[in-house]
Short mmCIF file of C-alpha atoms in Angstrom, two decimals:
data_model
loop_
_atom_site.label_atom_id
_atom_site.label_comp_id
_atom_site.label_asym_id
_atom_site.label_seq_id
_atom_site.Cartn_x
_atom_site.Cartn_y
_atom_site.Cartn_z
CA UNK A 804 -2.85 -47.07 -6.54
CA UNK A 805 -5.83 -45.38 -7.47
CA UNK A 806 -6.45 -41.77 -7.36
CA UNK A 807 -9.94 -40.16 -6.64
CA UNK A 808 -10.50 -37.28 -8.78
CA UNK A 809 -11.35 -35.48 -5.49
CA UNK A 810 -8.42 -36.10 -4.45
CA UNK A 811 -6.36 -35.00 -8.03
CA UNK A 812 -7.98 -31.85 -8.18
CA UNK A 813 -7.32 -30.98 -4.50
CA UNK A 814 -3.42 -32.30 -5.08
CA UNK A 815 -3.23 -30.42 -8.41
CA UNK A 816 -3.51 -26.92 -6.37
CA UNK A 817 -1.19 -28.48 -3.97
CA UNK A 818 1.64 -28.99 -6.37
CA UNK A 819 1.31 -25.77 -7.96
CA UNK A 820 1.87 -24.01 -4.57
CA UNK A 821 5.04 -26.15 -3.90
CA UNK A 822 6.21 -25.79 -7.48
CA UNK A 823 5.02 -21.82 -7.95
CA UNK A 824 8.74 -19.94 -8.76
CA UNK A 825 7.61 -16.70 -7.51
CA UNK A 826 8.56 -15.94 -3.79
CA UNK A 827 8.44 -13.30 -1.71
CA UNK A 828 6.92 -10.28 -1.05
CA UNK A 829 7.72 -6.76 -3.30
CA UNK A 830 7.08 -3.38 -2.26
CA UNK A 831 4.06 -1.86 -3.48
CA UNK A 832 3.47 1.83 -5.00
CA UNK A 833 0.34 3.25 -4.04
CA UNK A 834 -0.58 7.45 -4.85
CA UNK A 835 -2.81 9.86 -2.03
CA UNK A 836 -6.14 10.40 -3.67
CA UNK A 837 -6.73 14.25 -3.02
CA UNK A 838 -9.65 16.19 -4.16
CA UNK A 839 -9.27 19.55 -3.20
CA UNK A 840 -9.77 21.20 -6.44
CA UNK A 841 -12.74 22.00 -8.42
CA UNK A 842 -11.67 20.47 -11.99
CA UNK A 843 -11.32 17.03 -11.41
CA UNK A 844 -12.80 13.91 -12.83
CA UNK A 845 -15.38 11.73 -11.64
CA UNK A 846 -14.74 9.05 -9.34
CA UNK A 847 -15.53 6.31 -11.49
CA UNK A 848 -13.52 7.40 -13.91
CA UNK A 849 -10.33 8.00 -11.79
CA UNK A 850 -10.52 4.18 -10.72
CA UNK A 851 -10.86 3.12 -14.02
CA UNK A 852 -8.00 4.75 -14.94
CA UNK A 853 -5.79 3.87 -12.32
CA UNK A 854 -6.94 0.03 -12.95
CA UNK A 855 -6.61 -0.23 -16.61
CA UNK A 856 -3.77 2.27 -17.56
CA UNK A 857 -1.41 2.45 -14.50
CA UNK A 858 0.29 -0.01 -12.19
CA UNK A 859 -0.90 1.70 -9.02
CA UNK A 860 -2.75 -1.11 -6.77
CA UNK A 861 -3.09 1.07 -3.57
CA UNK A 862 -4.76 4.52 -3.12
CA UNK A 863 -4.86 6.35 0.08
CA UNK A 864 -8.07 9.00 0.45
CA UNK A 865 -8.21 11.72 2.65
CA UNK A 866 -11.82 11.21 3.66
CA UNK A 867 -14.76 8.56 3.15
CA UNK A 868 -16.59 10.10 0.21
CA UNK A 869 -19.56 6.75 -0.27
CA UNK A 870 -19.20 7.97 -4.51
CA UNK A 871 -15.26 7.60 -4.45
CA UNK A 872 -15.73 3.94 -2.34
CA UNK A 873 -17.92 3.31 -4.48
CA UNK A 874 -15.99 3.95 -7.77
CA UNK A 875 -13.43 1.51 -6.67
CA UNK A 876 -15.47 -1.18 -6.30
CA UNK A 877 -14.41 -4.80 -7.75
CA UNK A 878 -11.33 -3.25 -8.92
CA UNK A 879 -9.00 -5.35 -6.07
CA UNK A 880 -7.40 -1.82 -5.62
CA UNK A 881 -6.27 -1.81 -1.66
CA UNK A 882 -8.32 1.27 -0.01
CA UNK A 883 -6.79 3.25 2.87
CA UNK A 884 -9.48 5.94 4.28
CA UNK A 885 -8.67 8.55 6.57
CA UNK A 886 -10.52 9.31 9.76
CA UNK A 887 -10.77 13.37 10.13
CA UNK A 888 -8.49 14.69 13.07
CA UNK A 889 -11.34 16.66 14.63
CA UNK A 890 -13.30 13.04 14.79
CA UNK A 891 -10.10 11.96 16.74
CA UNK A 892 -11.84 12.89 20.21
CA UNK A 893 -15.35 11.17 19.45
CA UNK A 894 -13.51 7.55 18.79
CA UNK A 895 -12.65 7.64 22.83
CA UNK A 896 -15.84 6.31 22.72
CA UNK A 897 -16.40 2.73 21.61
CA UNK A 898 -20.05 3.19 20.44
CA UNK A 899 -19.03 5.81 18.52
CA UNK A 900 -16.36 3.96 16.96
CA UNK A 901 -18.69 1.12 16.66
CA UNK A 902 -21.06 3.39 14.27
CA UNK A 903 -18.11 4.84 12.30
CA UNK A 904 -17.67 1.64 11.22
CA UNK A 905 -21.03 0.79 10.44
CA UNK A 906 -21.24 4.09 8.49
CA UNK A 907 -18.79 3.99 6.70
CA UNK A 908 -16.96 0.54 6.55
CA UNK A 909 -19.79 -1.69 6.15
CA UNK A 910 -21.39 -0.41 3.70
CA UNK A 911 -18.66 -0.87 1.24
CA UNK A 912 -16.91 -4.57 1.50
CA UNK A 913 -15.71 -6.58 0.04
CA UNK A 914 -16.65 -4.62 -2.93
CA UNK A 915 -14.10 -2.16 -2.21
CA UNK A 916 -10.68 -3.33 -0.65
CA UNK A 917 -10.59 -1.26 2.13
CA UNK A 918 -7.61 -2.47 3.69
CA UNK A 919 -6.78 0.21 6.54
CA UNK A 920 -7.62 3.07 8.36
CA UNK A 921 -5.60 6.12 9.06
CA UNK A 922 -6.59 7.98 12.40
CA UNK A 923 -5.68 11.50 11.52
CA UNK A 924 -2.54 12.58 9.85
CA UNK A 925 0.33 13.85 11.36
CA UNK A 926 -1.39 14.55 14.41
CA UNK A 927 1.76 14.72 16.79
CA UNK A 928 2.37 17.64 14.80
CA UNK A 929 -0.66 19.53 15.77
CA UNK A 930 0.29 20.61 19.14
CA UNK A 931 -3.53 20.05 20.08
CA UNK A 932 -3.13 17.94 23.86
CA UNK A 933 -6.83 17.06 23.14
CA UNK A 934 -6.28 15.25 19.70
CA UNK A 935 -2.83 14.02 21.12
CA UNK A 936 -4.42 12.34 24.05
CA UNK A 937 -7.25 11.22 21.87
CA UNK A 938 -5.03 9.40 19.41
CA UNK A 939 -4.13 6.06 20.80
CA UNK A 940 -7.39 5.40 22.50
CA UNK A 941 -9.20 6.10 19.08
CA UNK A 942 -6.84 3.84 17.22
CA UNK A 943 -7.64 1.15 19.88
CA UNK A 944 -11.18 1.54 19.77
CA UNK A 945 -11.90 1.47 16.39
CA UNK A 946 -9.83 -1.62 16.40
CA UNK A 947 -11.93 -3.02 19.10
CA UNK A 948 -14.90 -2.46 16.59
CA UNK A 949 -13.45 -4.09 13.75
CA UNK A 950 -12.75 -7.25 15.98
CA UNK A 951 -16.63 -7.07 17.25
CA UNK A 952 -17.54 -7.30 13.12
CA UNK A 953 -14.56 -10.43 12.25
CA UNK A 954 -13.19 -7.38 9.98
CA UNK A 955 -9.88 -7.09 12.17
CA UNK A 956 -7.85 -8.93 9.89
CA UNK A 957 -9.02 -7.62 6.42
CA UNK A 958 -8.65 -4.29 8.07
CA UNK A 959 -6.15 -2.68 10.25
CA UNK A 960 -5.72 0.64 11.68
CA UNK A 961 -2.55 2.98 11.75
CA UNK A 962 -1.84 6.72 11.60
CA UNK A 963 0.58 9.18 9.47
CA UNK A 964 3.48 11.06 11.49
CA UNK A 965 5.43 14.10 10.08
CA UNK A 966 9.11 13.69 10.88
CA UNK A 967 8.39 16.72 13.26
CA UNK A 968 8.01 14.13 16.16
CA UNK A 969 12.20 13.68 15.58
CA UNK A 970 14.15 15.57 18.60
CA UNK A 971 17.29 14.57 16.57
CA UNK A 972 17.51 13.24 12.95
CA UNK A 973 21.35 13.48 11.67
CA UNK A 974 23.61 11.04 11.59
CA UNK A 975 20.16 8.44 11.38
CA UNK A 976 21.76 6.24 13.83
CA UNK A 977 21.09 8.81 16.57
CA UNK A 978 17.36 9.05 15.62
CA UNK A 979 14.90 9.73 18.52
CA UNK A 980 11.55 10.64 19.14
CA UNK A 981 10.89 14.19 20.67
CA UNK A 982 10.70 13.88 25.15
CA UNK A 983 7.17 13.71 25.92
CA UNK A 984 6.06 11.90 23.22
CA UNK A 985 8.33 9.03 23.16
CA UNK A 986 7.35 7.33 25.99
CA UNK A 987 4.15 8.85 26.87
CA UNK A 988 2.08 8.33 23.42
CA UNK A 989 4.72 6.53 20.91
CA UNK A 990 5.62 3.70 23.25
CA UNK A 991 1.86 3.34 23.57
CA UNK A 992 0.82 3.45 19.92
CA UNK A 993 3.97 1.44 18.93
CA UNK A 994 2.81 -2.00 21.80
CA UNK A 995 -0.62 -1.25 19.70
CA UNK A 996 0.63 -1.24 16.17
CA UNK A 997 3.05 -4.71 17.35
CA UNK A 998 0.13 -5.88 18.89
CA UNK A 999 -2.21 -5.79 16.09
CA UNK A 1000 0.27 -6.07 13.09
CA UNK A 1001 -0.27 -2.79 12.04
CA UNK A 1002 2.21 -0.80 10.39
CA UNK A 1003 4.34 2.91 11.79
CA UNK A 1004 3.57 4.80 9.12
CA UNK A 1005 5.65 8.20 8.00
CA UNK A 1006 5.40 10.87 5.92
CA UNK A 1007 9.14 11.75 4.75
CA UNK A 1008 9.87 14.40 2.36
CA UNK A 1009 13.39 14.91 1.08
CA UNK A 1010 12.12 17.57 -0.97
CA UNK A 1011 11.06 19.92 2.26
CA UNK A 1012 15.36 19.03 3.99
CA UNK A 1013 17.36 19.74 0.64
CA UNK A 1014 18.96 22.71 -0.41
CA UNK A 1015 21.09 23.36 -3.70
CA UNK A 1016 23.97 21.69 -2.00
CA UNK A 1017 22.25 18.73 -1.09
CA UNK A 1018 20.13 18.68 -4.01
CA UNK A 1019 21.81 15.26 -5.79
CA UNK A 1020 21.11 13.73 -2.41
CA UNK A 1021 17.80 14.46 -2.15
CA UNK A 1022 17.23 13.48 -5.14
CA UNK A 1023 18.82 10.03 -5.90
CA UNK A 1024 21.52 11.78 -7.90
CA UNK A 1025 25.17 10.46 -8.27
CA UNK A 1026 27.07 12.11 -4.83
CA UNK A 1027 29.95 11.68 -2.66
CA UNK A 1028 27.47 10.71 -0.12
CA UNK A 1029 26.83 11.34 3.89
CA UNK A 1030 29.08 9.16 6.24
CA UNK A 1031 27.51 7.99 9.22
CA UNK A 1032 30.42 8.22 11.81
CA UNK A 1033 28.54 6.16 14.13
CA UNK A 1034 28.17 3.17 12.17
CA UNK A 1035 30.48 4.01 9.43
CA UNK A 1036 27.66 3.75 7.18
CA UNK A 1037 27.40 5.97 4.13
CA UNK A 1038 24.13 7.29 2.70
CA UNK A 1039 23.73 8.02 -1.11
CA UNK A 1040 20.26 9.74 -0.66
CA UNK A 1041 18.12 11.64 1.93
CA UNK A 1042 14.97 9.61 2.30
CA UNK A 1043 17.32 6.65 3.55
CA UNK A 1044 18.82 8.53 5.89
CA UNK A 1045 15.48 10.07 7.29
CA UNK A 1046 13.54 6.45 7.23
CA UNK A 1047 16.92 4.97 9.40
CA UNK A 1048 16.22 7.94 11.78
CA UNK A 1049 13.08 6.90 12.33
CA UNK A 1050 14.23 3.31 12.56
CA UNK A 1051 17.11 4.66 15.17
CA UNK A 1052 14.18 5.81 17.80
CA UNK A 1053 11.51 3.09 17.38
CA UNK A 1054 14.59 0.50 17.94
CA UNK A 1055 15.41 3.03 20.77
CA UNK A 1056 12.01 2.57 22.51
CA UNK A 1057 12.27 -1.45 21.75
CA UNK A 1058 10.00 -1.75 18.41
CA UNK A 1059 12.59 -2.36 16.05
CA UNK A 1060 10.12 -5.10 14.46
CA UNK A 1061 7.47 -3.00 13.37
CA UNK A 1062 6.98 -2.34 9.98
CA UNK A 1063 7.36 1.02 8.48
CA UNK A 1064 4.77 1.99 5.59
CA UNK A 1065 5.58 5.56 3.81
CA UNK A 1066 2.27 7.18 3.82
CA UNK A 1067 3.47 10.38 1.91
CA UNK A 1068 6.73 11.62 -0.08
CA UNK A 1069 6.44 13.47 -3.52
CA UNK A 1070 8.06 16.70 -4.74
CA UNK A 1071 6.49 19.83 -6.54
CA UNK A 1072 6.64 20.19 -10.23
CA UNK A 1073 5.99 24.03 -10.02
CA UNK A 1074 6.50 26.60 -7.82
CA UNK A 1075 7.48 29.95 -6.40
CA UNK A 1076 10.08 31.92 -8.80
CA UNK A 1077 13.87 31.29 -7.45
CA UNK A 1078 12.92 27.94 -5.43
CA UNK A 1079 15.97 25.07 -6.00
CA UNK A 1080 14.78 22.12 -8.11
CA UNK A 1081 11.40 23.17 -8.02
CA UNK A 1082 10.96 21.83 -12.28
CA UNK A 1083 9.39 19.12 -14.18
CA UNK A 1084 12.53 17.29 -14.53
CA UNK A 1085 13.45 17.32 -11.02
CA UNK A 1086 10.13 16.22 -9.83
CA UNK A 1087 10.53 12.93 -12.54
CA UNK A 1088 13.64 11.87 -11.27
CA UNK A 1089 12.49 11.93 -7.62
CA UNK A 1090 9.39 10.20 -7.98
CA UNK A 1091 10.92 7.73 -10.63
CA UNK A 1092 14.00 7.17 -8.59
CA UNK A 1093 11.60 6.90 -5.30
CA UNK A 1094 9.84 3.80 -6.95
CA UNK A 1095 12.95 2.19 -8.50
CA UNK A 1096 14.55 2.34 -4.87
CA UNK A 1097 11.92 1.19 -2.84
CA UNK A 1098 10.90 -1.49 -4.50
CA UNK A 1099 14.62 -2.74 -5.39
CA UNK A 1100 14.88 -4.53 -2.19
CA UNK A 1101 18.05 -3.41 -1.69
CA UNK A 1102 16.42 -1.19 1.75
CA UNK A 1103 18.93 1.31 3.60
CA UNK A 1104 21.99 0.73 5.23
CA UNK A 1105 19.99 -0.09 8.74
CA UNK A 1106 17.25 -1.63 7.47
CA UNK A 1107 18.80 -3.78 4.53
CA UNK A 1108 17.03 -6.27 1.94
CA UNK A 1109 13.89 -4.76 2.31
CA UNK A 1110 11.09 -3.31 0.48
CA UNK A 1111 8.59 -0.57 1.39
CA UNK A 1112 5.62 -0.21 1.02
CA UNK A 1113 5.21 3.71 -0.46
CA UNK A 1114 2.87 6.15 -1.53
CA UNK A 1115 3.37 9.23 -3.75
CA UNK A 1116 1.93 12.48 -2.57
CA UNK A 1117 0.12 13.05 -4.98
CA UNK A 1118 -2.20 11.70 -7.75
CA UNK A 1119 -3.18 15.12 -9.33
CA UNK A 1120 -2.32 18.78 -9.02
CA UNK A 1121 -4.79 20.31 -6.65
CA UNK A 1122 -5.87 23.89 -7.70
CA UNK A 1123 -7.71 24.33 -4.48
CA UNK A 1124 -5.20 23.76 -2.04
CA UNK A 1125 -3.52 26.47 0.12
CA UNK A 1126 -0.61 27.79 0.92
CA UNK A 1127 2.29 28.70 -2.20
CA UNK A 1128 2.84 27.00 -5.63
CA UNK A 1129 4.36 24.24 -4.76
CA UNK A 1130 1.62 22.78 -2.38
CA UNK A 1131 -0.79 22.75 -5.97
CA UNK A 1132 1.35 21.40 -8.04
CA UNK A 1133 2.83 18.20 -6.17
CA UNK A 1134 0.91 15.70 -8.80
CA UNK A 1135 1.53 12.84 -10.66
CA UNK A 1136 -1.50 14.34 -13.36
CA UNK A 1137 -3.60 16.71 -14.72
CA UNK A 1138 -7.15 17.18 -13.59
CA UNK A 1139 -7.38 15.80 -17.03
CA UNK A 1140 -5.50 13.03 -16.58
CA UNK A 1141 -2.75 13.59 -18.09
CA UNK A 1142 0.74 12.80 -17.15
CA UNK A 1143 2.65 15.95 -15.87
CA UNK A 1144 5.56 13.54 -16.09
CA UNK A 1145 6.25 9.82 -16.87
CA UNK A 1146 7.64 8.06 -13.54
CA UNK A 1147 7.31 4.46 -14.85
CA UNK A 1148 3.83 3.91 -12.99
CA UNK A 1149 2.17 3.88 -16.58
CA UNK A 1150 1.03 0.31 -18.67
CA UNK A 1151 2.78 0.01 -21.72
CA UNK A 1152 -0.51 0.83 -23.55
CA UNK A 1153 -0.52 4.11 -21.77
CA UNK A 1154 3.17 5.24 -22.82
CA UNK A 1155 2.37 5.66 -26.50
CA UNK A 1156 1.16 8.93 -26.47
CA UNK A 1157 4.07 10.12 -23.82
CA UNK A 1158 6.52 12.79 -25.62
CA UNK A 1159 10.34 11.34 -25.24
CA UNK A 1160 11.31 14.56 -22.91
CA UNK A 1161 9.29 15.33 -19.91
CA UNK A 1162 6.40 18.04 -20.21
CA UNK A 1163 4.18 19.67 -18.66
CA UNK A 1164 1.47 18.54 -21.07
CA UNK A 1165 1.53 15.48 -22.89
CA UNK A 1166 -1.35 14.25 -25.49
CA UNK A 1167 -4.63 13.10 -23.62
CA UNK A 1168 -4.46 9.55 -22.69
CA UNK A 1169 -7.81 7.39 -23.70
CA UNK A 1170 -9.06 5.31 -21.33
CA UNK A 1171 -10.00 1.85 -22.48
CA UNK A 1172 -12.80 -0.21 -21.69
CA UNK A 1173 -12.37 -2.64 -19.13
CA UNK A 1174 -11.94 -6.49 -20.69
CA UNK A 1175 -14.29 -9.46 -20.59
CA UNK A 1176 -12.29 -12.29 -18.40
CA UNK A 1177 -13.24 -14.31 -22.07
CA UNK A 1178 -11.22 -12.14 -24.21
CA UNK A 1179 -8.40 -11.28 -21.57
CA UNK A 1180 -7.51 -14.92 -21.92
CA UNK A 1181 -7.82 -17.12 -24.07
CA UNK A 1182 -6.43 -20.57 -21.99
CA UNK A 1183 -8.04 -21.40 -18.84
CA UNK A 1184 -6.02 -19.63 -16.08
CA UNK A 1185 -6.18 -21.05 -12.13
CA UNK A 1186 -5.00 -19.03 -8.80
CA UNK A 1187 -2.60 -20.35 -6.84
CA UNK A 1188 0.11 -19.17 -4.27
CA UNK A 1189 3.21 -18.04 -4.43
CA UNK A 1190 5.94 -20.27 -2.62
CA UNK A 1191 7.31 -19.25 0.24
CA UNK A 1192 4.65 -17.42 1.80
CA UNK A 1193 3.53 -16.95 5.19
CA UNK A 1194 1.29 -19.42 6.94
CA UNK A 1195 -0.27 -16.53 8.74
CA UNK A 1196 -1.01 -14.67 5.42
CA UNK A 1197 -2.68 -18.40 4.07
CA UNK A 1198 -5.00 -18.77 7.26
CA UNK A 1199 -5.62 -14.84 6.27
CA UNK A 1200 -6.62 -15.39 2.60
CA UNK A 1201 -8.82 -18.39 3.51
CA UNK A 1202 -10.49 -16.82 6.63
CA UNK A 1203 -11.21 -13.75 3.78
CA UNK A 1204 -12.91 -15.72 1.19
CA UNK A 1205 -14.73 -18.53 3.73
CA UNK A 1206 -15.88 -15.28 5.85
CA UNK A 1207 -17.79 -13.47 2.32
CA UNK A 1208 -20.12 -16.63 2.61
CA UNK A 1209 -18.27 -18.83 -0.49
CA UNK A 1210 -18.77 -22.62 -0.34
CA UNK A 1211 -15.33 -24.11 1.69
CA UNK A 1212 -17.17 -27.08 2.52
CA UNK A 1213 -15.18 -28.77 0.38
CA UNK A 1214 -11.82 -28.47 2.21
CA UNK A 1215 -13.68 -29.03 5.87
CA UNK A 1216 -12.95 -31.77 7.85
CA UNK A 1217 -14.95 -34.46 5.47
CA UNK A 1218 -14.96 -32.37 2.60
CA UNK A 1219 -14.03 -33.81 -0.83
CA UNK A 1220 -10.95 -31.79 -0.69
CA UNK A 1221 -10.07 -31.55 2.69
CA UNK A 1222 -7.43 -34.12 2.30
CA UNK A 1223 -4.56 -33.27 2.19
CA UNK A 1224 -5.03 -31.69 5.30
CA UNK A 1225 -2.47 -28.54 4.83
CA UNK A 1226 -2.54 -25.20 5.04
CA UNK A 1227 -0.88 -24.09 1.04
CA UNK A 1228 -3.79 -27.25 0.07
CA UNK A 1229 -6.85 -25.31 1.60
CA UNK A 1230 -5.27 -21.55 0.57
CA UNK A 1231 -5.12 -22.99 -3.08
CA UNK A 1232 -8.58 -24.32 -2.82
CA UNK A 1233 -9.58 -21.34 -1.40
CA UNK A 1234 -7.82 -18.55 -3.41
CA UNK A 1235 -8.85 -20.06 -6.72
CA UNK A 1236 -12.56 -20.35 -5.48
CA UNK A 1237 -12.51 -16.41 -5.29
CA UNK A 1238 -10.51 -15.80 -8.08
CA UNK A 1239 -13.01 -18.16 -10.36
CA UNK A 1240 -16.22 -16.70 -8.61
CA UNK A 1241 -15.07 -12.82 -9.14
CA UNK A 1242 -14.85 -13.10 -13.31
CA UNK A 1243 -11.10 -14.39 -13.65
CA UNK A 1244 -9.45 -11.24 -13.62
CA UNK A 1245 -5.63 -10.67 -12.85
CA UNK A 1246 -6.66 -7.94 -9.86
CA UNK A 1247 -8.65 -10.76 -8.42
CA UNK A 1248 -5.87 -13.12 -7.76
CA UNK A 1249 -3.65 -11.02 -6.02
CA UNK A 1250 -4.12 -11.29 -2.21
CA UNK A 1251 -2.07 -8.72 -1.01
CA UNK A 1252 0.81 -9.77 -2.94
CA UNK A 1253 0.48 -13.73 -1.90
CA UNK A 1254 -0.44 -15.06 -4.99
CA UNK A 1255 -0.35 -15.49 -8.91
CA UNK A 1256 -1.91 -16.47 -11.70
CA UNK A 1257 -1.16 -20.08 -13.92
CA UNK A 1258 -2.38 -21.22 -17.25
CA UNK A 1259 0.06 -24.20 -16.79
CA UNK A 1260 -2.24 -27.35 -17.26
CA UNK A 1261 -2.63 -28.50 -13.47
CA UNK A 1262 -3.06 -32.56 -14.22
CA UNK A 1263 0.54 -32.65 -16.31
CA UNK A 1264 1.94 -30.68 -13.34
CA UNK A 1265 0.83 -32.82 -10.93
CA UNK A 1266 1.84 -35.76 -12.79
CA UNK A 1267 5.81 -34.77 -13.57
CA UNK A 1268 5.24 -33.80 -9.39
CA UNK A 1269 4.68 -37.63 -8.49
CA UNK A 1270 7.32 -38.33 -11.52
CA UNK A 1271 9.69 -36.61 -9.44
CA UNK A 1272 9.22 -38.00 -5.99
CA UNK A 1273 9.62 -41.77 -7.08
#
């Protein structure tokens, strides 16, 4: 029989997607973008940096600076910005939520990724009945808003909790959410965040529950461990323990489902004289162990098999912020931009100039220029997705490109590539239309996670494919 070359092309993007041997989702290491100091370095240059010399692919800011959304244009970075808690009241309003998104939203996609917004942080903890009361109808609103502009599944909306809004924490199986709260605004915000896919999201901190006797637990140390009498689980480290507390009471109220996202966890590098494991070394193993746990898939002992998603408080030691040592020195770098410490998070290019021990000040790193997609490669390279992923996430990634105005006539009902008529068939189609329009460059094929990049010629594929099904 003969084969249209329509029809091969379209097939070709087909087979990779049922041939593709990566699967599944990992967990993804993102850093909190603060800028309360008054030594740090531009914008621009901070996403530059953070594209070219570090693995980081998400970045949660505390605000909605237009130079730092900016900066992070077309780098395929995923954006979280946070919506000020004394806004929290305004959003009750829809046509004030309506503007904030104009204002400050709009503006800035697709360039930048902006991929979710956090109403507030830790605003259960504030003890404020106005913001309290405020918080779930914001967070519905604004959501409301993004569904007005098609934007609701680019973009979703969550907010951070402190594990202040635990009335009991230890053993984690009898985790619960403080009276009041639980069923009056958690139960609430939980339907919301099932409703709309959205993650819980929680800002744990082993570092602020240790002492020197639990010190190895807290910080992924060899110990004897914690024994859950409940379940006759045991716990080798803290942050397990605290995320299957919080697990405990959302299964408690029924939401067992949701996703949990950790917005915040770090530990200080510096501080006040006499403070336990408050040292370079200390603050390297927690952070390094941190991302070699979470994304090892190997979960905690309620939530097994699982990854989380995770982001390290914080990017760079802020000289501005309040409060004692500690609370300046919690960063990853340097206003300079170098590494207080190396947690793994840095390209090999990077770790050259790294000292073997830890130190408070390594050599400079040199940011290099960004590559031409001509030199990055030098085979032609196609986008395609990863097998086994979800059809929701497919319909997603092809609503995303088809909705920034690029041609998918082609895989419409008609279209020279609409047959065959599957979902992976138009994703493919889709995905590598991006991917090819945006300059070919590694950050541009990754679809939260869904897909990856080939230089494997597509016609021999697809011809040991039909090889194989005779």
């Amino acid at each position: 029989m003969e084969i249209s070359n329509d029809f091969l092309t379209c097939s070709i993007l087909l087979a990779f997607a049922l041939i593709n041997p990566f699967g599944g989702v990992q967990g993804s290491i993102g850093v909190n973008y603060g800028t309360l100091a008054n030594n740090l370095p531009q914008a621009e240059v901070v996403a530059h940096f953070l594209l070219h010399n570090t693995i980081i692919n998400r970045v949660r800011l505390f605000d909605v600076n237009p130079d730092t959304l900016r900066a992070f244009a077309h780098t395929g970075i995923e954006i979280s910005i946070n919506v000020p808690n004394d806004q929290i009241p305004d959003l009750t309003k829809l046509s004030f939520a309506q503007q904030w998104i104009n204002s400050h939203v709009v503006p800035y996609i697709p360039a930048t990724n902006i991929v979710r917004i956090l109403v507030g942080n830790e605003v259960l903890s504030t003890a404020n009945r106005l913001l309290i009361g405020s918080l779930v109808p914001a967070m519905q609103n604004l959501h409301t808003a993004l569904v007005g502009m098609s934007l609701e599944r680019r973009i979703k909306v969550s907010t951070p909790h402190s594990l202040g809004l635990l009335s009991s924490s230890s053993p984690p199986s009898t985790g619960k959410f403080r009276k009041g709260y639980d069923t009056v605004i958690l139960k609430p915000l939980l339907s919301f965040l099932r409703a709309t896919n959205s993650p819980f999201m929680i800002n744990p901190y082993p570092f602020f529950g240790c002492s020197a006797d639990t010190l190895d637990y807290a910080l992924f140390r060899s110990n004897s461990g914690v024994l859950d009498e409940n379940t006759q689980l045991r716990y080798t480290n803290m942050l397990d323990g605290q995320l299957d507390a919080i697990f405990s009471a959302m299964k408690l109220l029924g939401f067992a489902d949701v996703d949990i996202v950790i917005a915040e966890t770090g530990w200080p590098s510096k501080g006040d004289e006499g403070q336990t494991g408050v040292d370079v070394e200390s603050a390297a193993q927690y952070n390094a162990n941190l991302i070699k746990h979470v994304t090892s898939g190997l979960g905690t002992p309620l939530m097994p098999n699982r990854t989380f998603e995770t982001y390290i408080f914080a990017l760079f030691n802020e000289n501005l912020k309040p409060g004692p040592i500690g609370e300046r020195n919690f960063g990853l770098f340097e206003h300079d931009m170098t590494p207080v410490y190396d947690v793994g998070i840095l390209r090999s290019k990077s770790k050259t100039s790294l000292p073997t021990n830890p130190s408070p000040r390594p050599d400079i790193i040199s940011v290099s220029p960004s590559p031409s997609p001509s030199s990055a490669k030098a085979t032609k390279q196609w986008c395609i997705p990863k097998s086994g992923v979800d059809p929701e996430a497919l319909q997603q990634n092809i609503d995303y490109v088809c909705g920034l105005g690029m041609d998918c006539g082609a895989i419409q009902a008609g279209g020279s590539c609409f047959l065959p008529n599957t979902l992976e068939a138009h994703a493919a189609y889709a995905m590598n239309t991006y991917y090819q329009a945006m300059g070919s460059y590694p950050y541009d094929c990754d679809f939260k996670q869904t897909a990856t990049v080939t230089s494997i010629d597509p016609s021999k594929v697809f011809q040991l494919l039909i090889l194989a099904r005779k």
